[in-house]
Short mmCIF file of C-alpha atoms and ligand atoms in Angstrom, two decimals:
data_model
loop_
_atom_site.label_atom_id
_atom_site.label_comp_id
_atom_site.label_asym_id
_atom_site.label_seq_id
_atom_site.Cartn_x
_atom_site.Cartn_y
_atom_site.Cartn_z
CA MET X 26 -31.80 -79.40 24.71
CA ALA X 27 -33.31 -76.28 26.12
CA THR X 28 -29.93 -74.70 26.71
CA SER X 29 -29.03 -74.62 23.03
CA ASN X 30 -31.99 -72.33 22.45
CA ILE X 31 -31.48 -70.25 25.52
CA LEU X 32 -27.80 -69.49 25.55
CA PRO X 33 -27.64 -67.53 22.30
CA ASN X 34 -30.43 -65.32 23.56
CA TYR X 35 -28.50 -64.55 26.70
CA LEU X 36 -25.43 -63.81 24.74
CA LEU X 37 -27.30 -61.52 22.41
CA LEU X 38 -28.95 -59.87 25.36
CA LEU X 39 -25.61 -59.41 27.05
CA PHE X 40 -24.12 -57.92 23.93
CA PHE X 41 -27.07 -55.62 23.67
CA LEU X 42 -26.71 -54.53 27.28
CA LEU X 43 -23.01 -54.03 27.01
CA PHE X 44 -23.47 -52.02 23.86
CA TYR X 45 -26.35 -50.03 25.23
CA PHE X 46 -24.61 -49.15 28.46
CA SER X 47 -21.14 -48.67 27.09
CA ALA X 48 -22.15 -45.07 26.49
CA SER X 49 -23.15 -44.47 30.09
CA THR X 50 -21.02 -42.11 32.09
CA ALA X 51 -19.76 -44.21 34.97
CA ILE X 52 -18.16 -47.57 35.20
CA ASP X 53 -18.26 -48.16 38.92
CA ILE X 54 -21.95 -48.73 38.56
CA GLN X 55 -24.08 -51.67 37.75
CA ILE X 56 -25.58 -52.33 34.40
CA HIS X 57 -29.24 -53.07 34.08
CA HIS X 58 -31.70 -53.74 31.34
CA SER X 59 -34.77 -51.82 30.39
CA THR X 60 -37.18 -54.48 29.16
CA PRO X 61 -40.69 -54.57 30.63
CA PRO X 62 -41.24 -56.28 33.97
CA SER X 63 -41.20 -60.04 33.91
CA SER X 64 -44.51 -61.83 33.69
CA ALA X 65 -46.03 -63.38 36.76
CA ASP X 66 -44.62 -66.81 35.95
CA SER X 67 -41.00 -65.69 35.71
CA PRO X 68 -38.48 -67.59 37.84
CA LEU X 69 -38.06 -64.58 40.11
CA SER X 70 -41.76 -64.27 40.76
CA SER X 71 -41.99 -67.96 41.53
CA ILE X 72 -39.11 -67.76 43.97
CA LEU X 73 -40.55 -64.78 45.74
CA GLN X 74 -44.04 -66.23 45.63
CA LEU X 75 -42.74 -69.41 47.17
CA ALA X 76 -41.03 -67.48 49.92
CA ARG X 77 -44.02 -65.27 50.65
CA SER X 78 -46.65 -67.98 50.76
CA ALA X 79 -44.52 -70.36 52.78
CA ASP X 80 -45.23 -70.98 56.42
CA PRO X 81 -42.60 -69.80 58.91
CA ALA X 82 -40.90 -73.18 59.18
CA ARG X 83 -40.61 -73.44 55.42
CA LEU X 84 -39.37 -69.87 55.29
CA SER X 85 -36.61 -70.41 57.79
CA LEU X 86 -35.63 -73.52 55.84
CA LEU X 87 -35.53 -71.53 52.63
CA PHE X 88 -33.27 -68.92 54.11
CA SER X 89 -31.14 -71.24 56.16
CA GLN X 90 -27.80 -72.12 54.75
CA LYS X 91 -25.41 -74.82 55.77
CA LYS X 92 -22.67 -73.42 57.93
CA THR X 93 -19.86 -75.51 56.55
CA SER X 94 -16.99 -74.10 58.58
CA GLY X 95 -18.78 -71.49 60.62
CA GLY X 96 -19.52 -68.04 59.32
CA THR X 97 -22.55 -66.80 57.45
CA SER X 98 -23.06 -67.88 53.87
CA VAL X 99 -25.64 -66.10 51.72
CA PRO X 100 -26.58 -67.69 48.36
CA ILE X 101 -25.68 -65.78 45.19
CA ALA X 102 -26.96 -66.36 41.64
CA SER X 103 -26.39 -64.72 38.30
CA GLY X 104 -29.13 -62.22 37.51
CA GLN X 105 -28.87 -63.22 33.85
CA ASN X 106 -31.49 -65.93 34.00
CA LEU X 107 -33.49 -64.76 37.00
CA LEU X 108 -33.85 -61.11 36.13
CA GLN X 109 -32.37 -60.74 32.65
CA THR X 110 -29.79 -58.42 34.08
CA PRO X 111 -26.05 -59.08 33.96
CA SER X 112 -25.49 -58.51 37.66
CA TYR X 113 -25.35 -60.96 40.54
CA VAL X 114 -28.08 -61.18 43.13
CA LEU X 115 -28.20 -62.54 46.65
CA ARG X 116 -31.06 -63.78 48.79
CA ALA X 117 -32.06 -61.65 51.73
CA SER X 118 -35.21 -60.75 53.58
CA LEU X 119 -36.41 -57.65 55.29
CA GLY X 120 -39.01 -56.80 57.90
CA SER X 121 -41.11 -58.62 60.48
CA PRO X 122 -42.41 -61.03 59.37
CA PRO X 123 -39.59 -61.34 56.80
CA GLN X 124 -40.33 -60.47 53.18
CA ALA X 125 -38.08 -62.23 50.66
CA LEU X 126 -35.84 -60.10 48.46
CA LEU X 127 -33.22 -60.53 45.79
CA LEU X 128 -30.64 -57.76 45.99
CA SER X 129 -27.82 -56.94 43.59
CA LEU X 130 -24.40 -57.42 45.10
CA ASP X 131 -22.39 -54.25 44.66
CA THR X 132 -18.99 -53.65 46.21
CA GLY X 133 -18.92 -50.29 44.40
CA SER X 134 -21.86 -48.87 46.40
CA ASP X 135 -22.34 -48.22 50.09
CA SER X 136 -26.02 -47.85 50.89
CA ALA X 137 -28.75 -50.39 50.26
CA TRP X 138 -31.98 -49.46 48.49
CA LEU X 139 -34.98 -51.26 47.10
CA PRO X 140 -38.43 -50.49 45.71
CA CYS X 141 -41.09 -50.06 48.37
CA SER X 142 -44.84 -50.04 47.96
CA PRO X 143 -46.44 -47.78 47.06
CA CYS X 144 -44.18 -46.71 44.19
CA SER X 145 -46.11 -45.73 41.09
CA SER X 146 -43.10 -45.37 38.79
CA CYS X 147 -41.24 -48.51 39.96
CA THR X 148 -41.44 -51.57 37.75
CA PRO X 149 -40.34 -54.21 40.23
CA ALA X 150 -39.72 -57.71 38.95
CA ALA X 151 -41.75 -58.99 41.91
CA PRO X 152 -44.03 -57.42 44.53
CA PRO X 153 -41.98 -54.67 46.16
CA PHE X 154 -41.18 -54.54 49.83
CA SER X 155 -44.24 -53.51 51.82
CA PRO X 156 -43.31 -51.27 54.79
CA SER X 157 -46.88 -51.31 56.07
CA ASN X 158 -46.72 -55.08 56.42
CA SER X 159 -43.62 -54.94 58.62
CA SER X 160 -43.96 -54.27 62.33
CA SER X 161 -40.26 -53.41 62.66
CA PHE X 162 -40.12 -50.81 59.87
CA SER X 163 -39.50 -47.16 60.69
CA PRO X 164 -38.64 -44.15 58.50
CA LEU X 165 -35.70 -42.00 59.62
CA PRO X 166 -36.40 -38.33 60.29
CA CYS X 167 -34.46 -35.70 58.38
CA SER X 168 -32.82 -34.67 61.66
CA SER X 169 -31.05 -38.03 61.75
CA PRO X 170 -27.25 -37.67 61.58
CA LEU X 171 -27.32 -40.32 58.85
CA CYS X 172 -29.45 -38.16 56.57
CA PRO X 173 -26.60 -35.87 55.38
CA LEU X 174 -24.56 -38.95 54.37
CA LEU X 175 -26.76 -39.25 51.30
CA ASN X 176 -25.11 -36.50 49.32
CA ALA X 177 -26.17 -33.62 51.58
CA ALA X 178 -25.55 -30.91 49.02
CA SER X 179 -28.41 -31.93 46.77
CA GLN X 180 -30.87 -32.62 49.56
CA PRO X 181 -33.76 -30.43 50.49
CA PRO X 182 -33.04 -28.78 53.83
CA CYS X 183 -34.53 -30.33 56.93
CA TYR X 184 -37.52 -28.07 57.57
CA ALA X 185 -39.32 -28.00 60.89
CA PRO X 186 -40.70 -30.25 62.10
CA SER X 187 -37.45 -32.16 62.09
CA SER X 188 -39.48 -35.34 62.25
CA SER X 189 -40.30 -35.07 58.54
CA PRO X 190 -38.84 -37.98 56.56
CA CYS X 191 -35.24 -38.09 55.32
CA SER X 192 -36.03 -38.09 51.64
CA TYR X 193 -33.19 -38.08 49.14
CA SER X 194 -32.47 -38.48 45.45
CA GLN X 195 -29.61 -40.41 44.00
CA SER X 196 -28.40 -40.95 40.47
CA TYR X 197 -27.45 -44.38 39.30
CA ALA X 198 -25.99 -45.02 35.84
CA ASP X 199 -28.06 -42.73 33.61
CA SER X 200 -31.13 -42.90 35.83
CA SER X 201 -32.13 -41.62 39.25
CA PHE X 202 -34.45 -42.48 42.10
CA THR X 203 -36.00 -40.87 45.13
CA ALA X 204 -36.05 -42.74 48.41
CA ALA X 205 -36.87 -42.28 52.06
CA LEU X 206 -34.10 -43.34 54.41
CA SER X 207 -35.58 -46.06 56.59
CA ARG X 208 -34.66 -48.89 58.86
CA ASP X 209 -35.85 -52.43 59.37
CA SER X 210 -34.53 -55.88 60.26
CA LEU X 211 -32.38 -57.32 57.50
CA ARG X 212 -31.83 -61.05 57.37
CA LEU X 213 -28.86 -62.60 55.65
CA ALA X 214 -28.89 -66.38 55.96
CA LEU X 215 -29.55 -66.92 59.68
CA ASP X 216 -28.22 -63.57 60.80
CA VAL X 217 -30.68 -60.87 61.75
CA ILE X 218 -29.37 -57.32 61.56
CA PRO X 219 -31.88 -55.12 63.38
CA ASN X 220 -32.41 -51.51 62.32
CA TYR X 221 -30.60 -51.83 59.02
CA VAL X 222 -30.58 -48.45 57.29
CA PHE X 223 -31.62 -48.47 53.63
CA GLY X 224 -33.41 -46.35 51.07
CA CYS X 225 -37.07 -47.15 50.53
CA VAL X 226 -37.42 -46.18 46.86
CA THR X 227 -40.65 -44.33 46.14
CA SER X 228 -40.05 -43.15 42.58
CA VAL X 229 -37.61 -43.83 39.77
CA ALA X 230 -36.71 -41.98 36.58
CA GLY X 231 -34.83 -43.68 33.78
CA PRO X 232 -34.37 -47.23 32.60
CA THR X 233 -31.32 -48.47 34.48
CA ILE X 234 -32.47 -48.65 38.09
CA PRO X 235 -32.22 -52.24 39.34
CA LYS X 236 -35.79 -53.42 39.71
CA GLN X 237 -34.95 -55.63 42.63
CA GLY X 238 -32.79 -53.25 44.68
CA LEU X 239 -29.19 -53.42 45.77
CA LEU X 240 -27.04 -54.23 48.78
CA GLY X 241 -23.98 -51.97 49.04
CA LEU X 242 -20.81 -53.77 50.13
CA GLY X 243 -18.45 -50.82 49.79
CA ARG X 244 -16.31 -49.28 52.52
CA GLY X 245 -18.40 -46.21 53.36
CA PRO X 246 -20.47 -45.55 56.51
CA LEU X 247 -23.78 -46.97 55.23
CA SER X 248 -22.37 -50.19 53.76
CA LEU X 249 -23.10 -53.64 55.14
CA LEU X 250 -19.69 -53.90 56.85
CA SER X 251 -20.05 -50.49 58.47
CA GLN X 252 -23.60 -51.10 59.66
CA THR X 253 -22.81 -54.48 61.17
CA GLY X 254 -19.97 -53.13 63.32
CA ASP X 255 -17.97 -55.99 64.74
CA LEU X 256 -20.37 -58.75 63.66
CA TYR X 257 -18.30 -59.77 60.62
CA LYS X 258 -14.94 -58.48 61.90
CA GLY X 259 -14.34 -56.47 58.74
CA VAL X 260 -14.07 -59.53 56.46
CA PHE X 261 -16.20 -60.99 53.72
CA SER X 262 -15.75 -62.88 50.49
CA TYR X 263 -17.85 -63.82 47.53
CA CYS X 264 -17.77 -66.45 44.81
CA LEU X 265 -19.71 -65.58 41.65
CA PRO X 266 -20.89 -68.55 39.59
CA SER X 267 -20.82 -68.47 35.80
CA TYR X 268 -23.05 -65.68 34.51
CA LYS X 269 -24.88 -68.39 32.53
CA SER X 270 -25.63 -70.40 35.66
CA TYR X 271 -29.23 -70.85 36.83
CA TYR X 272 -28.53 -71.71 40.43
CA PHE X 273 -27.94 -70.01 43.75
CA SER X 274 -24.66 -71.86 43.93
CA GLY X 275 -22.43 -68.86 44.62
CA SER X 276 -22.06 -67.38 48.06
CA LEU X 277 -21.37 -64.25 50.02
CA ARG X 278 -19.44 -65.40 53.08
CA LEU X 279 -19.53 -62.95 55.94
CA GLY X 280 -16.94 -62.96 58.72
CA PRO X 281 -13.49 -64.55 59.04
CA ALA X 282 -14.72 -68.13 59.61
CA GLY X 283 -14.56 -70.40 56.60
CA GLN X 284 -12.47 -68.12 54.41
CA PRO X 285 -10.07 -70.06 52.16
CA HIS X 286 -6.63 -70.65 53.64
CA TYR X 287 -5.14 -71.03 50.20
CA ALA X 288 -6.05 -67.54 49.00
CA ARG X 289 -3.21 -65.38 47.72
CA PHE X 290 -3.30 -61.86 49.14
CA THR X 291 -2.38 -58.47 47.79
CA PRO X 292 -2.51 -55.25 49.83
CA LEU X 293 -5.79 -53.31 49.87
CA LEU X 294 -5.21 -49.65 49.04
CA LYS X 295 -7.38 -46.75 50.05
CA ASN X 296 -8.08 -43.72 47.92
CA PRO X 297 -9.35 -40.80 50.03
CA HIS X 298 -11.17 -39.36 47.01
CA ARG X 299 -13.03 -42.61 46.39
CA PRO X 300 -13.22 -44.03 49.89
CA SER X 301 -15.89 -46.62 49.09
CA LEU X 302 -13.86 -48.52 46.51
CA TYR X 303 -11.55 -51.50 46.94
CA TYR X 304 -8.28 -50.57 45.26
CA VAL X 305 -5.53 -53.11 44.67
CA ASN X 306 -2.03 -52.60 43.31
CA MET X 307 -2.03 -54.25 39.89
CA THR X 308 1.52 -54.11 38.62
CA GLY X 309 1.23 -55.72 35.20
CA ILE X 310 -0.58 -58.06 32.82
CA SER X 311 0.73 -61.04 30.85
CA VAL X 312 -0.71 -62.60 27.74
CA GLY X 313 0.53 -66.16 27.63
CA ARG X 314 4.14 -65.83 28.73
CA VAL X 315 4.58 -62.34 27.39
CA LYS X 316 4.44 -59.46 29.84
CA VAL X 317 2.50 -56.61 28.25
CA VAL X 318 4.64 -53.51 27.80
CA VAL X 319 2.84 -50.19 27.75
CA PRO X 320 5.01 -48.09 25.43
CA GLY X 321 6.48 -44.94 26.97
CA GLN X 322 4.50 -45.39 30.20
CA PRO X 323 6.58 -47.14 32.86
CA GLY X 324 4.09 -46.04 35.55
CA ALA X 325 0.98 -47.08 33.60
CA PHE X 326 -0.32 -49.31 36.38
CA GLY X 327 0.49 -46.93 39.23
CA PHE X 328 -1.89 -46.04 42.05
CA ASP X 329 -2.37 -42.31 42.45
CA PRO X 330 -4.83 -41.15 45.11
CA ALA X 331 -4.67 -37.61 43.70
CA THR X 332 -6.05 -38.55 40.28
CA GLY X 333 -7.94 -41.71 41.30
CA ALA X 334 -5.70 -43.76 39.01
CA GLY X 335 -5.24 -47.40 39.89
CA THR X 336 -7.15 -50.64 39.88
CA VAL X 337 -10.45 -51.39 41.57
CA VAL X 338 -12.00 -54.80 42.28
CA ASP X 339 -15.76 -54.47 41.73
CA SER X 340 -18.64 -56.92 41.81
CA GLY X 341 -21.09 -54.49 40.22
CA THR X 342 -19.38 -53.79 36.89
CA VAL X 343 -19.76 -56.46 34.20
CA VAL X 344 -16.77 -56.14 31.85
CA SER X 345 -13.26 -55.35 33.06
CA ARG X 346 -11.95 -52.04 31.82
CA PHE X 347 -8.39 -50.91 31.42
CA THR X 348 -7.02 -47.43 30.78
CA ALA X 349 -6.59 -46.67 27.08
CA PRO X 350 -2.79 -47.23 26.95
CA ILE X 351 -2.97 -50.47 28.94
CA TYR X 352 -5.90 -51.82 26.94
CA ALA X 353 -4.24 -50.97 23.62
CA ALA X 354 -1.08 -52.82 24.63
CA LEU X 355 -3.02 -55.80 26.01
CA ARG X 356 -5.19 -56.07 22.90
CA GLU X 357 -2.22 -55.84 20.53
CA GLU X 358 -0.37 -58.62 22.33
CA PHE X 359 -3.50 -60.78 22.49
CA ARG X 360 -4.22 -60.24 18.78
CA ARG X 361 -0.61 -60.96 17.88
CA GLN X 362 -0.69 -64.29 19.70
CA VAL X 363 -4.17 -65.29 18.56
CA ASN X 364 -3.25 -64.42 14.95
CA ALA X 365 -6.62 -64.48 13.25
CA SER X 366 -5.13 -63.22 9.98
CA GLY X 367 -5.93 -66.56 8.34
CA ALA X 368 -9.47 -66.40 9.72
CA GLY X 369 -10.73 -63.12 8.37
CA GLY X 370 -9.16 -61.00 11.09
CA PHE X 371 -10.86 -59.44 14.09
CA SER X 372 -14.24 -57.83 14.24
CA SER X 373 -16.09 -55.71 16.80
CA LEU X 374 -19.32 -56.35 18.62
CA GLY X 375 -20.74 -53.81 21.08
CA VAL X 376 -18.03 -52.82 23.55
CA PHE X 377 -15.81 -55.69 22.38
CA ASP X 378 -13.28 -54.95 19.66
CA THR X 379 -11.43 -58.25 19.46
CA CYS X 380 -13.86 -60.89 18.21
CA PHE X 381 -12.84 -63.80 16.03
CA SER X 382 -14.08 -67.03 14.55
CA THR X 383 -13.42 -69.98 16.84
CA ASP X 384 -13.60 -72.27 13.78
CA GLU X 385 -10.35 -70.82 12.51
CA VAL X 386 -8.52 -69.99 15.70
CA GLY X 387 -7.43 -72.71 18.10
CA ALA X 388 -6.31 -72.26 21.69
CA THR X 389 -6.00 -68.72 22.95
CA PRO X 390 -3.35 -67.56 25.41
CA PRO X 391 -4.31 -67.15 29.08
CA ILE X 392 -4.28 -63.69 30.60
CA THR X 393 -2.57 -63.20 33.95
CA LEU X 394 -3.04 -60.20 36.20
CA HIS X 395 -0.02 -59.45 38.37
CA MET X 396 -0.50 -57.76 41.70
CA ASP X 397 1.77 -56.53 44.46
CA GLY X 398 2.59 -59.22 47.00
CA GLY X 399 3.33 -61.87 44.36
CA VAL X 400 -0.26 -62.50 43.27
CA ASP X 401 -0.41 -63.80 39.70
CA LEU X 402 -4.05 -64.29 38.87
CA THR X 403 -4.37 -66.37 35.69
CA LEU X 404 -7.88 -66.06 34.32
CA PRO X 405 -9.54 -69.22 33.06
CA VAL X 406 -10.63 -69.11 29.43
CA GLU X 407 -14.30 -68.59 30.36
CA SER X 408 -13.30 -65.40 32.13
CA THR X 409 -11.16 -64.20 29.23
CA LEU X 410 -13.46 -64.88 26.28
CA ILE X 411 -17.16 -64.49 25.82
CA HIS X 412 -18.54 -67.06 23.39
CA SER X 413 -21.57 -67.11 21.22
CA SER X 414 -23.21 -70.51 21.21
CA ALA X 415 -25.18 -69.60 18.06
CA THR X 416 -22.20 -68.80 15.86
CA PRO X 417 -18.53 -69.75 16.13
CA LEU X 418 -17.64 -66.36 17.51
CA ALA X 419 -15.68 -65.38 20.60
CA CYS X 420 -14.60 -61.98 21.87
CA LEU X 421 -11.95 -60.85 24.29
CA ALA X 422 -14.25 -60.00 27.21
CA MET X 423 -12.51 -56.79 28.23
CA ALA X 424 -12.62 -53.20 27.07
CA GLU X 425 -11.08 -49.78 27.24
CA ALA X 426 -12.10 -47.47 30.11
CA PRO X 427 -14.69 -44.89 29.04
CA PRO X 428 -13.43 -41.36 28.31
CA ASN X 429 -14.79 -39.76 31.49
CA VAL X 430 -13.74 -39.44 35.13
CA ASN X 431 -13.16 -43.18 35.16
CA ALA X 432 -10.67 -43.07 32.26
CA VAL X 433 -7.78 -43.44 34.72
CA VAL X 434 -9.22 -46.46 36.56
CA ASN X 435 -8.81 -50.13 35.75
CA VAL X 436 -11.79 -52.15 36.95
CA LEU X 437 -11.60 -55.90 37.55
CA ALA X 438 -15.23 -56.72 36.94
CA ASN X 439 -17.53 -59.67 37.45
CA LEU X 440 -17.09 -61.46 34.09
CA GLN X 441 -13.45 -61.86 35.15
CA GLN X 442 -14.37 -63.02 38.66
CA GLN X 443 -16.50 -66.04 37.79
CA ASN X 444 -15.61 -69.10 39.85
CA LEU X 445 -13.13 -67.22 41.94
CA ARG X 446 -13.40 -66.48 45.65
CA VAL X 447 -12.52 -62.87 46.27
CA VAL X 448 -11.76 -62.13 49.92
CA LEU X 449 -12.15 -58.52 51.01
CA ASP X 450 -10.26 -58.46 54.29
CA VAL X 451 -10.63 -54.83 55.28
CA ALA X 452 -9.56 -55.57 58.86
CA ASN X 453 -6.12 -56.63 57.62
CA SER X 454 -6.03 -54.32 54.59
CA ARG X 455 -5.72 -57.05 52.01
CA VAL X 456 -7.62 -58.66 49.14
CA GLY X 457 -7.35 -62.38 48.50
CA PHE X 458 -8.06 -64.52 45.46
CA ALA X 459 -8.66 -68.25 45.50
CA ARG X 460 -9.80 -70.49 42.68
CA GLU X 461 -13.17 -72.01 43.63
CA LEU X 462 -15.83 -73.63 41.49
CA CYS X 463 -19.17 -72.30 42.61
CA ASN X 464 -21.27 -73.07 39.54
C1 NAG P 505 -49.65 -57.02 53.09
O1 NAG P 505 -49.94 -58.35 53.42
C2 NAG P 505 -51.25 -58.77 53.04
C3 NAG P 505 -51.51 -60.15 53.63
O2 NAG P 505 -50.45 -61.03 53.31
C4 NAG P 505 -51.34 -58.73 51.52
O3 NAG P 505 -52.62 -59.14 51.10
C5 NAG P 505 -51.08 -57.31 51.04
O4 NAG P 505 -51.04 -57.26 49.65
C6 NAG P 505 -49.75 -56.81 51.60
N1 NAG P 505 -49.63 -55.42 51.30
C7 NAG P 505 -48.74 -54.94 50.44
C8 NAG P 505 -48.77 -53.46 50.23
O5 NAG P 505 -47.94 -55.65 49.88
C1 NAG P 506 -0.48 -65.78 11.19
O1 NAG P 506 -1.27 -66.61 10.37
C2 NAG P 506 -0.94 -66.49 8.99
C3 NAG P 506 -1.99 -67.27 8.17
O2 NAG P 506 -2.39 -68.44 8.85
C4 NAG P 506 0.48 -66.99 8.76
O3 NAG P 506 0.83 -66.86 7.42
C5 NAG P 506 1.42 -66.13 9.60
O4 NAG P 506 2.73 -66.61 9.52
C6 NAG P 506 0.98 -66.13 11.08
N1 NAG P 506 1.77 -65.15 11.82
C7 NAG P 506 2.33 -65.43 13.00
C8 NAG P 506 3.07 -64.30 13.64
O5 NAG P 506 2.24 -66.53 13.52
C1 NAG P 507 2.70 -51.25 44.08
O1 NAG P 507 3.58 -52.33 43.91
C2 NAG P 507 4.86 -51.96 43.43
C3 NAG P 507 5.63 -53.25 43.15
O2 NAG P 507 5.64 -54.09 44.26
C4 NAG P 507 5.53 -51.08 44.48
O3 NAG P 507 6.79 -50.66 44.01
C5 NAG P 507 4.65 -49.86 44.75
O4 NAG P 507 5.20 -49.09 45.77
C6 NAG P 507 3.25 -50.32 45.14
N1 NAG P 507 2.40 -49.15 45.27
C7 NAG P 507 1.65 -48.94 46.34
C8 NAG P 507 0.83 -47.70 46.33
O5 NAG P 507 1.60 -49.71 47.28
#
């Protein structure tokens, strides 16, 4: 079977990526690979080729999505197989006539950006967006009130004439890009959002810029929710399929219609120093039936807007991170219950420090995240362990927060959100979780 050859490669690639990027300075960022652009026959190219060459009827079919219970549903796939990047991508299109795009889904970012032609230093995985081929495209002038939102301090001043473009630079992971703030019609499923403001990327520096671009789903003024005003009533949800999945079987569901009634909700917290992020009040973690005790730190899980401490739900980070004291306590309890002492003990691999032989160790205890409001989110085993299919090796798929500004933040990341519907109900200040298979 093809999969037996393919899966180990993905696992190795993932380990490589996690190792490579574990040294990067931010965690509320996405992680991207630095291999050369895919060849013309890659799955991504074929998908985009298909969309571009299709006639309008075929195109609208391609981007139409069944409206099961109302609401807008945008297909999501793992970027692992499509783009060799451990992020999740959604289908969108931009411009008139629409040009097909795959954009990373990032609740930790606000603005959208994507490579535009011409861009000499971009290495897009597919032909980049062509502004000159879109009749609805327009660049924003630097006199636009939106221009200072892109980190005004580092921007060149708006010289006369004020009609010169709003050009800005932004860092992302350990790379950066330069873009021109622009607007055009964004399509998500059947919805058309005219004049969507995004960055048209004209040059990149560094290896970690997503080749395909990104859609920001954060809480700031340039995010999808903010730019669509009342269209989605401040509510969306997503279900991420397994990172190993090949299909667009996940979904971004926009608006209150069709959201799961059986979701369990915890209050959404807001940190004025990090206003884009979705904070929740995680109050504890259990391994099996044992509640993890963080020695000498009764307030270990506390939310503190002054320091940024607390717990963030993020679709753009790959591996969940916990503060050093919490992670140490969690790992010790997990190791104690797994007891690999008869199996050669535990080894490390990349960012993972609790790997063991699955030949010697049987069932592992489930991990449950406790949140305010009575939410007890028990992670399925595929969201707790990452397995090698080449060797009988599994690792606890979580890690310690990096020793930087994010050292005080716990991040519930996308490996731990597979096959889960996460409802971000900003209108009602709550975050919901519902088990859903979307593989
Ligand atoms: C614009 O569209 C034409 C016709 O489809 C195509 O040949 C050309 O490559 C496109 N231009 C860019 C910059 O993509
Ligand atoms: C762990 O496993 C070893 C060897 O299999 C066994 O001797 C020991 O009693 C176990 N410890 C616990 C706490 O279960
Ligand atoms: C977090 O939840 C705990 C337990 O319910 C509660 O005591 C605390 O006040 C909550 N913190 C915030 C910031 O809501």
